[in-house]
Amino acid sequence: QQFWLRGHVPEDPVEYKEEQGTWHVYGYQEAVHVLSDTAVFSSHTNRKVPDTEEGTEGNLLQLDPPEHRKLRNLVSHAFTPKVVANLEPRIAELTHELLDAAAGRDHLELVNDLAYPLPVIVIAELLGVPSSDRELFKNWVDGMFENTQEFSLKENSADQESARKATLEETENFKRYLGEHAADRRRNPREDLLGKLVEAEVDGERLTDTQIVNFAMVLLIAGHITTTMLLGNTIVCLDNHPEQMARVRADRALVPSAIEESLRYFTPFTALARITDSEVSLAGHTIPEDEMLLIWIGAANRDPRQFTDPGTYDIGRDPNPHMAFGRGIHFCVGAPLARLEGRVALNILLDRYPTLHTDPQKPAEFLPSPYMAGVRSLPMFT
Ligand code: HEM
């Protein structure tokens, strides 16, 4: 088992790994400190990674204040809680459609049948991609993930270099497609997210097409596989804890806190990166300027100094201040959407399948990535 799944954080909440030249933060309070102090701990990590700089413009995740606030305000205008809440009936409809398509088989493959396609269709519809292009859109997204070792849901045999090239190519085609749509919205205003991003204005400034396209890419990168993992991991946790499964079946009011506890216990996005803008002291260590840090939010979510019995999966845990959606100014914009998808999908699964359980003959397969924790295949008996 990987350390973020174990019931403790390492002795020292901060560690320097010489061979990587990277600082690792495991403690909860230390993680909160780093994520809150944006003057010292910058999100602009692309400056240390070759060939990634051109994706920075419009990429919220990479921006520091004051640029971050401007773009985040623009985006929040278009990504309001009301927009998200209005999606509930459509998410329910899509969930039923996807499960109907799998009906008649003795096994449901929870990832392929539901958890992988649902979030990507929701993001496509939110952006305003025409339904006739849904397959095209999904193929690009598949292509982007399939070619990256870390996040691929399939066994990957391609060698690193050709995989990198294929990913870049898919990404360029996809960006062109999104750019054409953004340009179209300038001529023909529409009420979808792309239309709103084109219209959005803060201090008299509007987003450029490049910023809009990069933002749409960030939505997919940050919002697709993470949500796939949330859905799969929630089912894995409940299946592994039959008493908790029985509890949520008996009391559906526990569905939202079951989602939160699954995010804490089996955190999808395990580590966030930051880079120091100046020398700083953290938990007794002196970290020089321009050093990379990995903040292991999956480990922080198991910090016994913060959570009582962190290794216990308890769907009634209250309070549950987990950090699965980050903390501070970069707190996940899509959290309300991810929570909604989790709640709707879990309720429908419980409604439709009164005895949903895994098959001991066909065990779940876990992603090999250290940065993305979850299942890439989850066969279930319905
Ligand atoms: C930011 C996790 C779903 C869009 C973040 C961050 C985390 C996170 C940890 C903070 C990154 C940082 O501080 O460097 C998750 C998880 C999800 C999820 C675990 C599912 C369970 C979504 C969805 C969307 C989305 C559905 C959109 C459709 C974003 C965006 C940011 C972000 C745009 C950047 C915010 C900023 O930098 O201001 N997410 N996310 N996420 N997430 Fe999510």
mmCIF file of C-alpha atoms in Angstrom, residues 17 144 155 183 190 236 286 299 325 347:
data_model
loop_
_atom_site.group_PDB
_atom_site.id
_atom_site.type_symbol
_atom_site.label_atom_id
_atom_site.label_comp_id
_atom_site.label_asym_id
_atom_site.label_seq_id
_atom_site.Cartn_x
_atom_site.Cartn_y
_atom_site.Cartn_z
ATOM 1 C CA LYS A 17 14.562 14.329 -0.725
ATOM 2 C CA MET A 144 -4.828 13.047 -24.065
ATOM 3 C CA GLU A 155 -2.343 -0.439 -19.762
ATOM 4 C CA ALA A 183 -14.484 32.574 -31.864
ATOM 5 C CA ARG A 190 -24.759 31.922 -26.357
ATOM 6 C CA VAL A 236 -14.557 1.061 -3.297
ATOM 7 C CA THR A 286 15.077 26.309 6.040
ATOM 8 C CA ALA A 299 -1.270 12.400 3.640
ATOM 9 C CA PHE A 325 -10.135 20.213 -3.031
ATOM 10 C CA ASN A 347 -28.002 7.912 -4.974
#
